[in-house]
Structures are given as C-alpha cells and as structure tokens.
Coordinates of N, CA, C and O in Angstrom, one line a residue:
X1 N 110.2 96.6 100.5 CA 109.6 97.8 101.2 C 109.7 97.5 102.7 O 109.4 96.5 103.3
X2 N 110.3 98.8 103.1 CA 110.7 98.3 104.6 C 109.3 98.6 105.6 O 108.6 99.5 105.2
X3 N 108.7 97.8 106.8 CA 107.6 98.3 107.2 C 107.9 99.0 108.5 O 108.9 98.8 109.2
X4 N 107.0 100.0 108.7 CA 106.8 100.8 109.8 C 106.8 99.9 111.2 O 106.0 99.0 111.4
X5 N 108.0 100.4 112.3 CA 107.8 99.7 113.3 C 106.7 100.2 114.1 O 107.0 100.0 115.2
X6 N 105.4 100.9 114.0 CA 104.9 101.1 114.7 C 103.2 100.7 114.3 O 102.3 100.6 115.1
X7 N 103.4 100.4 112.6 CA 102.3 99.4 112.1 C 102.7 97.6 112.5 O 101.9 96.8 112.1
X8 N 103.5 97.1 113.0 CA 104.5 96.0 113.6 C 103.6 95.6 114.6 O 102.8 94.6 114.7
X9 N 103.7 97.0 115.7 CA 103.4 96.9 116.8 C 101.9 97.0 116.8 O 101.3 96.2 117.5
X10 N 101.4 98.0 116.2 CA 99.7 97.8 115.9 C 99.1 96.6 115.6 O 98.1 96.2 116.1
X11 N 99.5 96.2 114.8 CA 98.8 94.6 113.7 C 99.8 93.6 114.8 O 99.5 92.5 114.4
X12 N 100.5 93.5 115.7 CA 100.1 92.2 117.1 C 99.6 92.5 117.8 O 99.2 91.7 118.6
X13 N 99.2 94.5 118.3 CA 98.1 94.3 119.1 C 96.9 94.0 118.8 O 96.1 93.6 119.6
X14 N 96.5 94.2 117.6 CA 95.1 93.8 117.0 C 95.5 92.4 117.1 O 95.0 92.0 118.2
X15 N 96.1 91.6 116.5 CA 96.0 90.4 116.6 C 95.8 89.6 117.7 O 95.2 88.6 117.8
X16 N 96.4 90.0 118.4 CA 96.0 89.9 120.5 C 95.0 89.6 120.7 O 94.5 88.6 121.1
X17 N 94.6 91.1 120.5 CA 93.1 91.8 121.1 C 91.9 90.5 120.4 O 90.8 90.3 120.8
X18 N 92.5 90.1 119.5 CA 91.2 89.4 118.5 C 91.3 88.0 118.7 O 90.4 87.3 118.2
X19 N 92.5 87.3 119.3 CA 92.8 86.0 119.5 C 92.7 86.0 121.2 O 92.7 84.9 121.8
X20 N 92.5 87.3 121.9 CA 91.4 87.2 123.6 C 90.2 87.1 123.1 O 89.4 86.4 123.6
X21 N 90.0 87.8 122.2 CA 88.1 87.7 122.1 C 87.8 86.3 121.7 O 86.9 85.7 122.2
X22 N 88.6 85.7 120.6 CA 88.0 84.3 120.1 C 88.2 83.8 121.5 O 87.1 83.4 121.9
X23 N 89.0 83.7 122.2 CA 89.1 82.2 123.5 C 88.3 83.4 124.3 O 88.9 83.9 125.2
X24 N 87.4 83.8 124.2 CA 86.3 84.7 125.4 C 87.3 85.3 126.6 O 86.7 85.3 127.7
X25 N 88.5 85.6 126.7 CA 89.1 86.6 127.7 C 89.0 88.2 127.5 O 89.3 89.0 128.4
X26 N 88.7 88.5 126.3 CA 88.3 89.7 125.8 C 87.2 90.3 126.4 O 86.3 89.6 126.9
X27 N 87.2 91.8 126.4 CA 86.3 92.5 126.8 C 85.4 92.8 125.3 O 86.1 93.0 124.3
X28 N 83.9 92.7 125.3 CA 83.2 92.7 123.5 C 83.9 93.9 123.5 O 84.4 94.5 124.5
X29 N 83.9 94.2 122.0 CA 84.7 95.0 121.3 C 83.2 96.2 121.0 O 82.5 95.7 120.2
X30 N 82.8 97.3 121.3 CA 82.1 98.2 120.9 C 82.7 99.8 120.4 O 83.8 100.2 120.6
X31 N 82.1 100.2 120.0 CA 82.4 101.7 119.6 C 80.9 102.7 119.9 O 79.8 102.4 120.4
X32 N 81.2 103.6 119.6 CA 80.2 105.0 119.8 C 80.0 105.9 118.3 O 80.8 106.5 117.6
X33 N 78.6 105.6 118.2 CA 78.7 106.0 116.7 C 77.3 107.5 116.6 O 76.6 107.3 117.6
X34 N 77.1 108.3 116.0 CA 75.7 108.8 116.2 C 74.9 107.9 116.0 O 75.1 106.7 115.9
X35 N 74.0 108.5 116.2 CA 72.2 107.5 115.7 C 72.3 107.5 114.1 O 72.4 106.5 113.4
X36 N 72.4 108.9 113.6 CA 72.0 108.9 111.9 C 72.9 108.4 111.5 O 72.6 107.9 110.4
X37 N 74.4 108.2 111.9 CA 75.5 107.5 110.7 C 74.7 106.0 110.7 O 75.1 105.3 109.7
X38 N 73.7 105.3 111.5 CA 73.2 103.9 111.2 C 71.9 104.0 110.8 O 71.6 103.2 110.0
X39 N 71.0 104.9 111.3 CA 70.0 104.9 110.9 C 69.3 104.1 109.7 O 68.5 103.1 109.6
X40 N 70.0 105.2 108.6 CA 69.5 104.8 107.1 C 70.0 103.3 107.2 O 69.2 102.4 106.9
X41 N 70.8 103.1 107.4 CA 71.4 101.2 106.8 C 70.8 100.6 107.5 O 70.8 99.4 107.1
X42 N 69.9 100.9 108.9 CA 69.4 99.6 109.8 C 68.0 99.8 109.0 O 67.4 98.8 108.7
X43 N 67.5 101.2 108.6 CA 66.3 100.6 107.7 C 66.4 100.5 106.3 O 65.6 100.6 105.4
X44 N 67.6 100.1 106.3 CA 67.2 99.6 104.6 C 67.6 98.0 104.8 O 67.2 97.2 103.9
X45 N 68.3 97.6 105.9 CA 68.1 96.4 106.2 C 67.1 95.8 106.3 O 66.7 95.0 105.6
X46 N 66.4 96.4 107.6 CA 65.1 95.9 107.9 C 64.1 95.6 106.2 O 63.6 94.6 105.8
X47 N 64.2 96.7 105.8 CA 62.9 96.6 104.3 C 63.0 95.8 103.8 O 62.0 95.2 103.3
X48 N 64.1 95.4 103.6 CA 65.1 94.5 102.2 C 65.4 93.0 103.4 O 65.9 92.0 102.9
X49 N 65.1 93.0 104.3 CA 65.1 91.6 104.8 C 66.3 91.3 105.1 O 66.4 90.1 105.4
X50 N 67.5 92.1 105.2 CA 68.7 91.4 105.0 C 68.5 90.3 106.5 O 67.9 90.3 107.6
X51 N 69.7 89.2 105.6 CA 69.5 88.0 106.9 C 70.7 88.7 107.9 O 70.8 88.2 109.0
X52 N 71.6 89.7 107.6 CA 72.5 89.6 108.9 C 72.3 90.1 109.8 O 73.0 89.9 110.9
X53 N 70.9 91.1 109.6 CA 70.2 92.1 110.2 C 69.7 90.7 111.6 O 70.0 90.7 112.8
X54 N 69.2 90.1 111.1 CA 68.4 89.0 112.2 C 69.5 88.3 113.0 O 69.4 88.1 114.2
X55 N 70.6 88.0 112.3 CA 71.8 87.7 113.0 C 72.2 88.3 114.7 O 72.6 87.6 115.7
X56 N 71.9 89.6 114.7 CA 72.1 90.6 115.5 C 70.6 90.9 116.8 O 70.3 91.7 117.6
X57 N 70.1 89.8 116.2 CA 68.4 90.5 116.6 C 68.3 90.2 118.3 O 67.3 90.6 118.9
X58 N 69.1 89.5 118.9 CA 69.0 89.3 120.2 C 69.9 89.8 120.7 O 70.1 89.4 121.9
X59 N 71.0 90.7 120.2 CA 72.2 91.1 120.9 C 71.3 92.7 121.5 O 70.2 93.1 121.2
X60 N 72.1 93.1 122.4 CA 71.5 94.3 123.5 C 72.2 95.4 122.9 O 72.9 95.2 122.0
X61 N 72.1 96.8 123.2 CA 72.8 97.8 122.2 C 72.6 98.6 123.7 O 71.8 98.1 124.5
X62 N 73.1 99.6 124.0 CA 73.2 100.9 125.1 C 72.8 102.0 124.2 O 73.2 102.1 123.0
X63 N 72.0 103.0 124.8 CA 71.6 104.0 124.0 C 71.5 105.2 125.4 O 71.9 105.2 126.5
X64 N 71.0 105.9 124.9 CA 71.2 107.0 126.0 C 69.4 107.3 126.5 O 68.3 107.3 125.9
X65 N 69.6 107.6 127.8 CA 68.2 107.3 128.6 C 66.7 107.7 127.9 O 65.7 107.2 127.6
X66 N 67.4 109.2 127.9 CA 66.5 110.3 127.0 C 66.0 110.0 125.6 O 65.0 110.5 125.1
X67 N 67.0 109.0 124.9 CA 66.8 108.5 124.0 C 65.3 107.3 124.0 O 64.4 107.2 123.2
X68 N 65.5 106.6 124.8 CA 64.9 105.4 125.5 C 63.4 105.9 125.8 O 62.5 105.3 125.4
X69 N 63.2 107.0 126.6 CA 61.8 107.9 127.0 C 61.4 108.0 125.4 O 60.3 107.5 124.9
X70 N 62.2 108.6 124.8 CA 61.4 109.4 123.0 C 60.6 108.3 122.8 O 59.4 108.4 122.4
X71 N 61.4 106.7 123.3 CA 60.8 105.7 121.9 C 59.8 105.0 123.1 O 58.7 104.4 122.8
X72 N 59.9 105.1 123.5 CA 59.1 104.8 124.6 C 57.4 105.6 124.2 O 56.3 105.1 123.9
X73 N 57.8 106.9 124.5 CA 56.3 107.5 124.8 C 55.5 107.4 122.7 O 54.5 106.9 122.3
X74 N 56.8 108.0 121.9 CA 56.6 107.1 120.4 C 56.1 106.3 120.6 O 54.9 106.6 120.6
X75 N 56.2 104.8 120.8 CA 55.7 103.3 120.9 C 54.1 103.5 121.4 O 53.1 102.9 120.9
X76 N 54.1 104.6 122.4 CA 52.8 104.3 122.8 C 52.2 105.2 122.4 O 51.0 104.8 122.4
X77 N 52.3 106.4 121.9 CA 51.6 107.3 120.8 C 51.2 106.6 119.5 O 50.1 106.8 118.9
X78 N 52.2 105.5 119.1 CA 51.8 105.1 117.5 C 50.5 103.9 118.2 O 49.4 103.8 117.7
X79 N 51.0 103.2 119.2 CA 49.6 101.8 119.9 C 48.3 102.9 120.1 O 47.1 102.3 120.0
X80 N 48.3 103.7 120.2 CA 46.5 104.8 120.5 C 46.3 104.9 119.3 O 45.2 104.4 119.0
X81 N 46.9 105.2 118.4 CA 46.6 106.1 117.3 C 46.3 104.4 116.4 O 45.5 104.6 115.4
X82 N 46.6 103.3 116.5 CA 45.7 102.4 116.0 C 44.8 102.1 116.4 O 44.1 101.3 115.8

C-alpha cells in the first residue's frame, strides 16, 4: 500500500514538534476546548479519585476573565452561605 506524501510529511512534523518538546525547545503544546466538552470528565475524575487528575494538580490552565469573576464571587457566595 502506497502512503500518502502528505501523511509523510505530517507524521515528521509531529515527530519534530514532539522530539522539540522532549529536549524543552518546544513551545507547551495547548488547545482551546469549551468548558462543557471537560466539564463532566473533570468531575467524574475528581469523585472517583482518579490519580492522573492530581498529576495535573499544579499545572496553570488560562480561562477567560469573566469566567474567573463567576468563580470568584461563586467561591465567596458558597464561604457565607456556610
């Protein structure tokens, strides 16, 4: 089976891109996802304890500002209300 030269050229730039990140010349690798496509999976992690969940537990995440206020004035709505 003959391969596509343009899957050739994809699979050494991934392979690149992932052999800069192991020797740290890489920029981290992120994406842009909604809130709800993770939502449910980060709390069924959390419930269920998963350990990869804690793996991750000091890495930083970017969220959007307005987002950041909700959980914010949240945080301190649910601290009165005990």
């Amino acid at each position: 089976m003959k391969s596509h030269p343009a899957r050739i050229k994809k699979h050494s730039f991934v392979r690149e891109m992932e052999m800069d990140r192991m020797a740290g010349t890489a920029q981290p690798k992120t994406v842009s996802i909604p809130l709800a496509q993770i939502t449910r999976l980060l709390i069924d992690a959390a419930e269920t304890n998963r350990t990869w969940l804690t793996d991750f537990a000091d890495d930083c995440v970017k969220i959007d500002a307005d987002l950041y206020e909700v959980l914010l004035a949240y945080q301190s709505l649910r601290h009165s209300s005990v």
